[in-house]
CSV table of C-alpha atoms and ligand atoms in Angstrom, one decimal:
chain,number,residue,atom,x,y,z
A,1,MET,CA,0.9,-2.7,30.8
A,2,THR,CA,0.8,-0.2,27.8
A,3,LYS,CA,2.2,-1.9,24.7
A,4,LYS,CA,4.6,-0.1,22.3
A,5,ILE,CA,4.5,-0.6,19.0
A,6,ALA,CA,7.1,0.7,16.4
A,7,ILE,CA,5.9,1.6,12.8
A,8,ILE,CA,8.9,1.8,10.3
A,9,HIS,CA,8.1,2.7,6.5
A,10,GLY,CA,10.8,1.9,3.9
A,11,PRO,CA,11.9,3.8,0.7
A,12,ASN,CA,9.6,6.1,-1.4
A,13,LEU,CA,6.7,5.8,1.1
A,14,ASN,CA,7.5,9.3,2.0
A,15,LEU,CA,6.0,10.2,-1.4
A,16,LEU,CA,2.6,8.6,-0.9
A,17,GLY,CA,-0.1,10.7,-2.0
A,18,THR,CA,1.3,11.6,-5.3
A,19,ARG,CA,3.4,8.2,-5.9
A,20,GLU,CA,1.6,5.7,-8.3
A,21,PRO,CA,-1.9,6.5,-6.9
A,22,ASP,CA,-3.3,3.3,-9.0
A,23,HIS,CA,-1.2,1.0,-6.7
A,24,TYR,CA,-1.0,3.1,-3.3
A,25,GLY,CA,-4.0,5.5,-3.6
A,26,THR,CA,-4.0,9.2,-2.6
A,27,GLU,CA,-3.4,9.2,1.0
A,28,THR,CA,-0.5,10.7,2.4
A,29,LEU,CA,1.8,9.0,4.7
A,30,ALA,CA,1.0,11.8,7.4
A,31,GLU,CA,-2.8,10.9,6.8
A,32,ILE,CA,-1.7,7.1,7.5
A,33,GLU,CA,0.1,8.0,10.6
A,34,THR,CA,-2.9,10.3,11.9
A,35,HIS,CA,-5.1,7.0,11.5
A,36,ILE,CA,-2.5,4.8,13.0
A,37,SER,CA,-2.5,7.1,15.9
A,38,ALA,CA,-6.0,7.4,16.3
A,39,LEU,CA,-6.4,3.7,16.4
A,40,ALA,CA,-3.5,3.6,19.0
A,41,ALA,CA,-5.4,5.9,21.0
A,42,GLU,CA,-8.6,3.8,20.9
A,43,LEU,CA,-6.5,0.5,21.9
A,44,ALA,CA,-4.6,2.3,24.5
A,45,CYS,CA,-1.1,1.3,23.0
A,46,GLU,CA,1.7,3.7,22.3
A,47,VAL,CA,3.1,4.0,18.7
A,48,SER,CA,6.5,5.8,17.3
A,49,PHE,CA,7.0,6.4,13.6
A,50,PHE,CA,10.2,6.2,11.4
A,51,GLN,CA,10.7,6.4,7.9
A,52,SER,CA,13.7,6.0,5.6
A,53,ASN,CA,14.8,5.7,2.3
A,54,VAL,CA,18.2,4.1,3.4
A,55,GLU,CA,18.5,0.6,4.3
A,56,GLY,CA,21.0,0.6,6.9
A,57,GLU,CA,19.0,3.4,8.7
A,58,ILE,CA,16.3,0.8,8.6
A,59,VAL,CA,18.5,-1.9,10.0
A,60,THR,CA,19.1,0.4,13.0
A,61,ALA,CA,15.5,1.5,13.5
A,62,ILE,CA,14.7,-2.4,13.8
A,63,GLN,CA,17.7,-3.1,16.1
A,64,GLN,CA,16.6,0.1,18.3
A,65,ALA,CA,13.1,-1.4,18.4
A,66,GLY,CA,13.9,-4.7,19.2
A,67,GLY,CA,12.5,-4.5,22.6
A,68,ALA,CA,9.2,-3.1,21.7
A,69,ASP,CA,6.0,-5.1,22.1
A,70,GLY,CA,5.9,-5.4,18.0
A,71,ILE,CA,7.0,-3.5,14.7
A,72,VAL,CA,4.8,-2.7,11.6
A,73,LEU,CA,7.3,-2.9,8.9
A,74,ASN,CA,6.6,-1.6,5.3
A,75,ALA,CA,9.8,-2.4,3.8
A,76,GLY,CA,9.0,-1.1,0.5
A,77,ALA,CA,11.2,-2.4,-2.5
A,78,TYR,CA,13.8,-3.7,0.2
A,79,THR,CA,11.0,-6.4,0.9
A,80,HIS,CA,12.3,-8.1,-2.2
A,81,THR,CA,16.2,-7.7,-1.9
A,82,SER,CA,17.3,-7.0,1.6
A,83,VAL,CA,19.0,-9.9,3.4
A,84,ALA,CA,20.4,-7.3,5.9
A,85,ILE,CA,16.6,-6.3,6.9
A,86,ARG,CA,15.7,-9.7,7.2
A,87,ASP,CA,18.9,-10.6,9.5
A,88,ALA,CA,17.9,-7.7,11.8
A,89,ILE,CA,14.2,-9.0,12.1
A,90,ALA,CA,15.7,-12.4,13.0
A,91,ALA,CA,18.1,-10.9,15.3
A,92,ILE,CA,15.4,-9.1,17.5
A,93,PRO,CA,12.7,-10.5,20.1
A,94,ALA,CA,10.2,-8.2,18.9
A,95,PRO,CA,7.3,-9.8,16.6
A,96,VAL,CA,7.3,-7.8,13.1
A,97,VAL,CA,4.3,-7.7,11.0
A,98,GLU,CA,5.2,-7.2,7.4
A,99,VAL,CA,2.7,-5.0,5.6
A,100,HIS,CA,2.1,-3.6,2.0
A,101,LEU,CA,-0.4,-1.1,0.7
A,102,SER,CA,-0.7,-3.1,-2.5
A,103,ASN,CA,-1.2,-6.7,-3.2
A,104,VAL,CA,2.0,-7.4,-4.3
A,105,THR,CA,1.2,-10.8,-5.0
A,106,ALA,CA,-1.1,-9.5,-7.9
A,107,ARG,CA,1.7,-7.3,-9.2
A,108,GLU,CA,5.0,-7.9,-11.0
A,109,SER,CA,6.8,-11.5,-10.4
A,110,PHE,CA,9.8,-9.7,-8.6
A,111,ARG,CA,7.3,-8.6,-5.9
A,112,HIS,CA,6.0,-12.0,-5.1
A,113,THR,CA,9.3,-12.7,-3.3
A,114,SER,CA,9.5,-11.4,0.0
A,115,LEU,CA,13.0,-11.9,2.0
A,116,ILE,CA,11.6,-10.8,5.3
A,117,ALA,CA,8.3,-12.9,5.2
A,118,PRO,CA,9.8,-15.9,6.8
A,119,VAL,CA,11.2,-14.2,9.7
A,120,CYS,CA,8.0,-12.4,10.3
A,121,LYS,CA,5.1,-13.0,12.5
A,122,GLY,CA,2.6,-12.5,9.8
A,123,LEU,CA,1.9,-10.4,6.6
A,124,ILE,CA,-0.8,-8.1,5.6
A,125,ALA,CA,-1.3,-6.6,2.1
A,126,GLY,CA,-3.5,-5.1,-0.5
A,127,PHE,CA,-5.5,-2.6,2.1
A,128,GLY,CA,-4.2,0.5,1.3
A,129,GLY,CA,-3.4,2.3,4.6
A,130,GLY,CA,-5.6,-0.1,6.5
A,131,SER,CA,-2.9,-2.6,6.2
A,132,TYR,CA,-1.3,-0.8,9.0
A,133,LEU,CA,-4.2,-0.5,10.7
A,134,LEU,CA,-4.9,-4.6,10.8
A,135,ALA,CA,-1.4,-5.3,11.5
A,136,LEU,CA,-1.7,-3.0,14.6
A,137,ARG,CA,-4.7,-4.5,15.8
A,138,ALA,CA,-2.9,-8.0,15.5
A,139,LEU,CA,0.0,-7.0,17.4
A,140,VAL,CA,-2.0,-5.4,20.3
A,141,SER,CA,-4.6,-8.2,20.8
A,142,ALA,CA,-1.4,-10.9,20.4
A,143,GLU,CA,-0.5,-12.5,23.5
B,201,DQA,C1,5.1,-1.9,-1.2
B,201,DQA,C2,5.2,-2.5,-2.5
B,201,DQA,C3,6.6,-2.8,-2.7
B,201,DQA,O1,6.8,-3.9,-3.8
B,201,DQA,C4,6.9,-1.3,-3.3
B,201,DQA,O2,8.4,-1.6,-3.8
B,201,DQA,C5,6.8,-0.4,-2.4
B,201,DQA,C6,5.6,-0.5,-1.6
B,201,DQA,C7,3.5,-1.6,-0.6
B,201,DQA,O3,3.2,-0.9,0.3
B,201,DQA,O4,2.7,-1.9,-1.5
B,201,DQA,O5,7.5,0.6,-2.2
B,201,DQA,O6,5.4,-2.0,-0.3
């Protein structure tokens, strides 16, 4: 059966392309999503996209994707602060892969803590937009 994977982006990721290019490169969110869609076609899976700067909207998107075959989540700065997003991940059956464009462990110490990592299936960071592609491959190939 065709796997359904939800791609959820958190705050400030709508600004990719111009936002801190030393950390995040110059690829826009639309370009990243185009690459994700191309890989999804290759892997014969379905992807949906959602971005919000609002914590509660991300919680709702996670709940709504709870029955999907997987979620690729870049929670942005909420990674380091949000108990609500962690609880939403823990509450749903879908496996969640935490992704980051930058290698958060090589940056400021406040980015070294992820409140969501303990309830995620795995974590991919440091490969720019490629982090999303690796996460999609991992979820689609998982049993
Ligand atoms: C980020 C890393 C976070 O620390 C930061 O707040 C972001 C982007 C990343 O993709 O590298 O907004 O999640």
